[in-house]
Short mmCIF file of C-alpha atoms in Angstrom, two decimals:
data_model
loop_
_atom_site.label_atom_id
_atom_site.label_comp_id
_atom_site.label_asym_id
_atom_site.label_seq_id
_atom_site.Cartn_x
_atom_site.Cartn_y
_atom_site.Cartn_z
CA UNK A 1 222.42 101.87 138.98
CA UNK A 2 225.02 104.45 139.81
CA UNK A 3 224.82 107.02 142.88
CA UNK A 4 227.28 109.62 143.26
CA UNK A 5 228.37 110.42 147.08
CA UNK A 6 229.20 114.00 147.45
CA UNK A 7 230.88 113.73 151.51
CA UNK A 8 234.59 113.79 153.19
CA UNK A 9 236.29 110.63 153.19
CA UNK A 10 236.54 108.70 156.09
CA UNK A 11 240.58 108.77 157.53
CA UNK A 12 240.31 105.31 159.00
CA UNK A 13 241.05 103.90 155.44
CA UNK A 14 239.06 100.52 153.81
CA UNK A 15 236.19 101.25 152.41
CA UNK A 16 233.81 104.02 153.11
CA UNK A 17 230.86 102.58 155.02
CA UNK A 18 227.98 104.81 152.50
CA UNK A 19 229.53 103.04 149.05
CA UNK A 20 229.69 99.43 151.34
CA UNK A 21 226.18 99.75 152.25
CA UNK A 22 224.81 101.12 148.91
CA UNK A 23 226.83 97.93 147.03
CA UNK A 24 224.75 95.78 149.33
CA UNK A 25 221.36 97.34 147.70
CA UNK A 26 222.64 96.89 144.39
CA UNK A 27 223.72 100.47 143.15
CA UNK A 28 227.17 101.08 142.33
CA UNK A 29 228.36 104.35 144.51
CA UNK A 30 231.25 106.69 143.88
CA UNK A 31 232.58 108.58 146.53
CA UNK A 32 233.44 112.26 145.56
CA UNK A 33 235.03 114.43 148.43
CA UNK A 34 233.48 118.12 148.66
CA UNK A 35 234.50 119.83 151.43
CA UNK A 36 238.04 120.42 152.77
CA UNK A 37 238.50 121.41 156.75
CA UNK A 38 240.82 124.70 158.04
CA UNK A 39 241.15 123.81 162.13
CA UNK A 40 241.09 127.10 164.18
CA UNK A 41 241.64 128.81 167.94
CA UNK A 42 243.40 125.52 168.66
CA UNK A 43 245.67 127.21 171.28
CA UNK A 44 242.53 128.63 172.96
CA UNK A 45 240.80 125.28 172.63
CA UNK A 46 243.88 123.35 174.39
CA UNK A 47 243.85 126.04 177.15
CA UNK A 48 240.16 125.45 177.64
CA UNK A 49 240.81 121.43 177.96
CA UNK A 50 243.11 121.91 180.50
CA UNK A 51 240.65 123.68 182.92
CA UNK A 52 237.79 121.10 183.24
CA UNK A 53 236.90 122.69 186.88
CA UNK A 54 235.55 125.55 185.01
CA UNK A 55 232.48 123.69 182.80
CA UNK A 56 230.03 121.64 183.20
CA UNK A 57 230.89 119.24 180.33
CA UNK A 58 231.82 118.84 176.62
CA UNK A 59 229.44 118.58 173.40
CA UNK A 60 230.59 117.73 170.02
CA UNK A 61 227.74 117.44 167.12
CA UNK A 62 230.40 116.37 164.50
CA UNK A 63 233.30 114.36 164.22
CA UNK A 64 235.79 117.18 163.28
CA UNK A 65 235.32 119.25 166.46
CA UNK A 66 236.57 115.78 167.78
CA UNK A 67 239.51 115.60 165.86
CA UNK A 68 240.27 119.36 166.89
CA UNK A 69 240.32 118.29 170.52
CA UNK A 70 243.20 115.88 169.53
CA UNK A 71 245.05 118.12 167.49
CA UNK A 72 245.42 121.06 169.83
CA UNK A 73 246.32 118.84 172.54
CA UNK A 74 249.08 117.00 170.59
CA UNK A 75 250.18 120.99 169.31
CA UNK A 76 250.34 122.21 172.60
CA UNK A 77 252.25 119.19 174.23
CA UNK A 78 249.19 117.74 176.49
CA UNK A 79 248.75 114.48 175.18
CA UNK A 80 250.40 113.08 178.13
CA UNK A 81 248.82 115.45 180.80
CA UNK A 82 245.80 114.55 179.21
CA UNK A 83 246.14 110.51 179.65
CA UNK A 84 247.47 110.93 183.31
CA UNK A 85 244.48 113.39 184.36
CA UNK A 86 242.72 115.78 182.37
CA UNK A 87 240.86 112.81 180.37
CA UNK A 88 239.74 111.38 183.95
CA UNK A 89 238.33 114.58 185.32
CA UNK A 90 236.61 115.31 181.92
CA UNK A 91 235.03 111.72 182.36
CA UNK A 92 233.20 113.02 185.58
CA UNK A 93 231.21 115.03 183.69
CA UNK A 94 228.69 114.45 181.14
CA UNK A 95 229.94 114.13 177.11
CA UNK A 96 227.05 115.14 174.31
CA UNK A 97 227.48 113.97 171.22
CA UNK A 98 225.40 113.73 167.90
CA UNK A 99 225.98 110.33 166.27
CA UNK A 100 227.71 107.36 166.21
CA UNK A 101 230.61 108.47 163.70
CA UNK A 102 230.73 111.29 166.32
CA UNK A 103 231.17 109.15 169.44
CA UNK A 104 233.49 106.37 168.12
CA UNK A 105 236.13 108.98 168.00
CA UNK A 106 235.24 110.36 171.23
CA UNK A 107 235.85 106.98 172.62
CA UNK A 108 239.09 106.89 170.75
CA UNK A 109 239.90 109.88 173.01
CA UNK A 110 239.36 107.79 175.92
CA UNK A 111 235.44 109.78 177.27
CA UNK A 112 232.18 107.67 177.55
CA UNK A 113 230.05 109.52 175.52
CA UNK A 114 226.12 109.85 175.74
CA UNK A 115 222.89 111.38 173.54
CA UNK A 116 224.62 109.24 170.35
CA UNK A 117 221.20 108.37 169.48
CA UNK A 118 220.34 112.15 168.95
CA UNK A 119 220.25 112.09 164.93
CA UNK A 120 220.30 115.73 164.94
CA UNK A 121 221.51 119.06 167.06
CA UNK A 122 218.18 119.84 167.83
CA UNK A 123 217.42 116.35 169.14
CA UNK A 124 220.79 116.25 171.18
CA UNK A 125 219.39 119.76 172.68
CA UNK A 126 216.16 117.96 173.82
CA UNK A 127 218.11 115.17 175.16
CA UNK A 128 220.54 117.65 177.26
CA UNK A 129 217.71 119.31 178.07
CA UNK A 130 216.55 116.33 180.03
CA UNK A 131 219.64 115.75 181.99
CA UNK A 132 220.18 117.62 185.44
CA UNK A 133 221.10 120.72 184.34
CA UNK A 134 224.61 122.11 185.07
CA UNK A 135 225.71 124.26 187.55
CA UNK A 136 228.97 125.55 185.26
CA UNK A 137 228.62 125.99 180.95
CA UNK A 138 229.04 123.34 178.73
CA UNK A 139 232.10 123.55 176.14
CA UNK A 140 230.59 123.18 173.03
CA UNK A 141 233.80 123.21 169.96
CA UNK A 142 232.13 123.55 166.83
CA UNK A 143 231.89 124.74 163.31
CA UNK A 144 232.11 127.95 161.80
CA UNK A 145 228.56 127.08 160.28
CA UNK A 146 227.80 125.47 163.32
CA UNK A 147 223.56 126.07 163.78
CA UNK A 148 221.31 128.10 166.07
CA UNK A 149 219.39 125.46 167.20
CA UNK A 150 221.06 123.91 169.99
CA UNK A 151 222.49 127.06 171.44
CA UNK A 152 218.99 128.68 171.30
CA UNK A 153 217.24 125.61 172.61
CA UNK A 154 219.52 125.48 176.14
CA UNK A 155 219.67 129.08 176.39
CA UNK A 156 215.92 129.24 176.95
CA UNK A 157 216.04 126.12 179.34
CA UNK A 158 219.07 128.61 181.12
CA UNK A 159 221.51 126.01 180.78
CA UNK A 160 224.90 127.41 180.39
CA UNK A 161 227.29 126.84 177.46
CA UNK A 162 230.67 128.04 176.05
CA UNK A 163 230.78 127.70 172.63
CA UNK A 164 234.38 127.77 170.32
CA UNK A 165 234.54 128.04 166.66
CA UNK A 166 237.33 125.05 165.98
CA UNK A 167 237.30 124.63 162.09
CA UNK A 168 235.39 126.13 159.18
CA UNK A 169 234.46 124.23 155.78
CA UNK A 170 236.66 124.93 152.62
CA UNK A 171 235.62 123.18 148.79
CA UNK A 172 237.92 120.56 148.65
CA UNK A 173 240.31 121.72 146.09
CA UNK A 174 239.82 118.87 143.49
CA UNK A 175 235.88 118.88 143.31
CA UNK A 176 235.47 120.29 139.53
CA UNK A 177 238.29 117.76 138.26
CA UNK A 178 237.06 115.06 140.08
CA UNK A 179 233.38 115.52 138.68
CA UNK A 180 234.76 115.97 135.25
CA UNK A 181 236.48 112.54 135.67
CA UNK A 182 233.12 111.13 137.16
CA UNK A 183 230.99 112.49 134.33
CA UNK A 184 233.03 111.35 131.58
CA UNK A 185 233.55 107.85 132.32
CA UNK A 186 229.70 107.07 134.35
CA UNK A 187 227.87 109.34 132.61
CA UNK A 188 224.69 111.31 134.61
CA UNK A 189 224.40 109.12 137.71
CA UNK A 190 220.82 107.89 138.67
CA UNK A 191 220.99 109.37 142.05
CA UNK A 192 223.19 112.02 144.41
CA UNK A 193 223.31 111.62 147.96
CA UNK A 194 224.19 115.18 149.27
CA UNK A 195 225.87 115.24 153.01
CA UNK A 196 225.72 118.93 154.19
CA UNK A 197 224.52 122.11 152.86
CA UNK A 198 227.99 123.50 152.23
CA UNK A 199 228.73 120.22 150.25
CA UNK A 200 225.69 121.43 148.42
CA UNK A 201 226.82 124.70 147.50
CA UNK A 202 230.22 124.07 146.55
CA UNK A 203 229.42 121.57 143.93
CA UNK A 204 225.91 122.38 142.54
CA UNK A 205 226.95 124.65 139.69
CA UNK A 206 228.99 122.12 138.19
CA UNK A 207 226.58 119.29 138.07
CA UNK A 208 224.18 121.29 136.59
CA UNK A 209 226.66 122.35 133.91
CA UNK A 210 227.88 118.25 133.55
CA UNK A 211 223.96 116.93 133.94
CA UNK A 212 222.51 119.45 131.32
CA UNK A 213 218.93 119.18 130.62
CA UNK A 214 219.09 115.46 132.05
CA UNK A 215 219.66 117.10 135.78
CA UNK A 216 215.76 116.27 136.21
CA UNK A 217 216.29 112.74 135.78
CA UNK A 218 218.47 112.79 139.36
CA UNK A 219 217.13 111.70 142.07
CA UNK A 220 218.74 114.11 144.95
CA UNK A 221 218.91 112.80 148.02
CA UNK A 222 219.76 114.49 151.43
CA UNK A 223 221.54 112.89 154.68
CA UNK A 224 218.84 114.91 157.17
CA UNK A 225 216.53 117.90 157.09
CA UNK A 226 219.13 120.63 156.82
CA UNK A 227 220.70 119.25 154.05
CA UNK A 228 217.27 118.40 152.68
CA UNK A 229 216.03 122.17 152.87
CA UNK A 230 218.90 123.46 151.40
CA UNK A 231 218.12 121.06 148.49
CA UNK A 232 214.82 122.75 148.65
CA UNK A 233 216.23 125.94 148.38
CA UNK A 234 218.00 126.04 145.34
CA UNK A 235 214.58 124.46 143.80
CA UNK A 236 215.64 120.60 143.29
CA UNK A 237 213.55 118.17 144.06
CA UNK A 238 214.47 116.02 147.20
CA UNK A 239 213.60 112.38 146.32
CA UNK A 240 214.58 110.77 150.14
CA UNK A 241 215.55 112.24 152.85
CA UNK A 242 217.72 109.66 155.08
CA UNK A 243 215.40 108.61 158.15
CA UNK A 244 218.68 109.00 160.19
CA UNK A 245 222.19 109.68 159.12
CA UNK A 246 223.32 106.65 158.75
CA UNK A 247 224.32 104.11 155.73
CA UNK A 248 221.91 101.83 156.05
CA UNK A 249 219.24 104.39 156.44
CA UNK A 250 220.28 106.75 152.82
CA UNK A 251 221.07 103.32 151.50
CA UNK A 252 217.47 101.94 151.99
CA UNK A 253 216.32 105.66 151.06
CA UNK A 254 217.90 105.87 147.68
CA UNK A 255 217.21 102.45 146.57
CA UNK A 256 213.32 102.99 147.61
CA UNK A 257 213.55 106.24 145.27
CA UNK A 258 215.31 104.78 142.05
CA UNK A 259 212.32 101.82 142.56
CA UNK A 260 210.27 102.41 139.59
CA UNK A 261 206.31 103.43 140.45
CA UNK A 262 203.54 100.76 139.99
CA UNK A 263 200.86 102.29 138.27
#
C-alpha cells in the first residue's frame, strides 16, 4: 500500500528515515517536500551567541532554529571564536531541546544537549520546569509560528526566557507539480502522513482537488497533537496520531490504521 509523506527532506542525504521505516512495514512511501524555510535576525542571533554571560541557557524545539545558530555564526565570521570559546562557555549551561532529530544537530554543534526525550514543547516546558531554575533568561531561537505553550508554561513558573524569531515557514515552491506528478503515476494513496500544521495548509486544497470524492478513502495521519488538531480542524478524519514523533512510531501508526477491521 502506498503512503504519501508530506515533510522537508532531510539534508544529510541517503534515504529519509520515515520512507526507510514505512518500507520495513510493508507500505511503499513517497516523500513530498511542503514547506520551504526563510532564516531571519541572523545578525541579532550571532550577537546574542557571543554574549553567553548574559542567559541562562539555550532551547531549540526544532531542528531549523539549530541550523540558524550555524548559519549566523558562519555569516558573521564566529565559527572560529565559537570552537576556541563561546561553544565551551555555552556548554556550562543547560541546552533544551525537543527531539532526537533536534539534538543530533546540536551535538554536531559541539553542546551536550538534554530534555531530548520531551516529544513535545509542552513536555520540554515540564521538563525545564523541573530543573533549578535560572538566575539569567533562557535564549529560546525559534519559529515564526513558534507556539504559546512553552513560553506561557515558564512564565508562570517565573523562569526567565529570551525568545528570537530565526526563520518562518514558506510552501515549498514545487508542491502543486510535485503532487500532480504523484497523483498521476500512484494514483490516490492509501494513507498521508501530515508533519506540521503549516504543511497542512499549504497542500490541502490540492489533494482534495487530485483525491476527488475518493479523499474519504485516506487515511490522514498526523506526526503529534498539533498537527493532529489542525487535521481536526479543517474536518478530516485523523486515523493515527504518531505516539511520538518518530519513524518507527507513525510507521507502526499507519500500518495499524490501513489494517483492515475484524468484524
Amino acid at each position: 500500500m502506498k503512503v504519501l509523506l508530506l515533510k522537508d527532506t532531510k539534508e544529510e542525504g541517503g534515504q529519509d528515515p520515515y520512507v526507510r521505516e514505512l518500507g520495513l512495514h510493508g507500505l511503499e512511501a513517497t516523500l513530498i517536500p511542503v514547506l520551504s524555510f526563510e532564516f531571519l535576525s541572523l545578525p541579532t542571533l550571532s550577537e546574542k551567541l557571543s554574549r553567553p554571560e548574559g542567559y541562562g541557557g539555550l532551547i531549540f524545539t526544532s531542528p531549523r532554529a539549530v541550523e540558524a545558530v550555524e548559519l549566523s555564526l558562519e555569516q558573521d565570521g564566529k565559527s572560529e571564536v565559537w570552537k576556541k570559546s563561546l561553544r565551551e562557555t555555552w556548554n556550562a549551561k543547560p541546552v533544551y531541546v525537543v527531539g532526537n532529530a533536534t539534538a543530533s544537530l546540536v551535538k554536531k554543534l559541539g553542546l551536550e544537549a538534554e530534555g531530548e526525550s520531551s516529544g513535545n514543547a509542552e513536555k520540554l516546558a515540564e521538563y525545564v520546569c523541573s530543573r533549578e531554575p535560572p538566575a539569567l533568561p533562557l535564549l529560546f531561537p525559534c519559529g515564526a509560528l513558534r507556539g504559546e505553550a512553552l513560553p506561557q508554561m515558564l512564565k508562570d513558573k517565573g523562569i526567565p526566557m529570551e525568545s528570537i524569531i530565526v526563520y518562518r515557514k514558506i510552501p515549498h515552491p514545487g508542491i502543486q507539480v510535485n503532487l500532480d506528478s504523484y497523483y498521476s503515476k500512484q494514483g490516490i494513496p492509501a494513507s498521508i502522513a501530515f508533519f506540521s500544521p503549516s504543511g497542512l495548509t499549504y497542500s490541502l486544497t490540492h489533494i482534495r482537488e487530485l483525491s476527488g470524492g475518493r479523499v474519504e478513502q485516506i487515511k490522514f495521519a498526523a506526526i503529534g497533537p498539533t498537527t493532529a488538531r489542525a487535521l481536526a480542524a479543517q474536518a478530516l478524519p485523523v486515523s493515527c496520531t504518531a505516539e511520538s514523533p518518530t519513524p518507527q512510531a507513525l510507521a507502526a501508526g499507519i500500518r495499524t490504521a490501513l489494517q483492515p477491521h475484524s468484524s
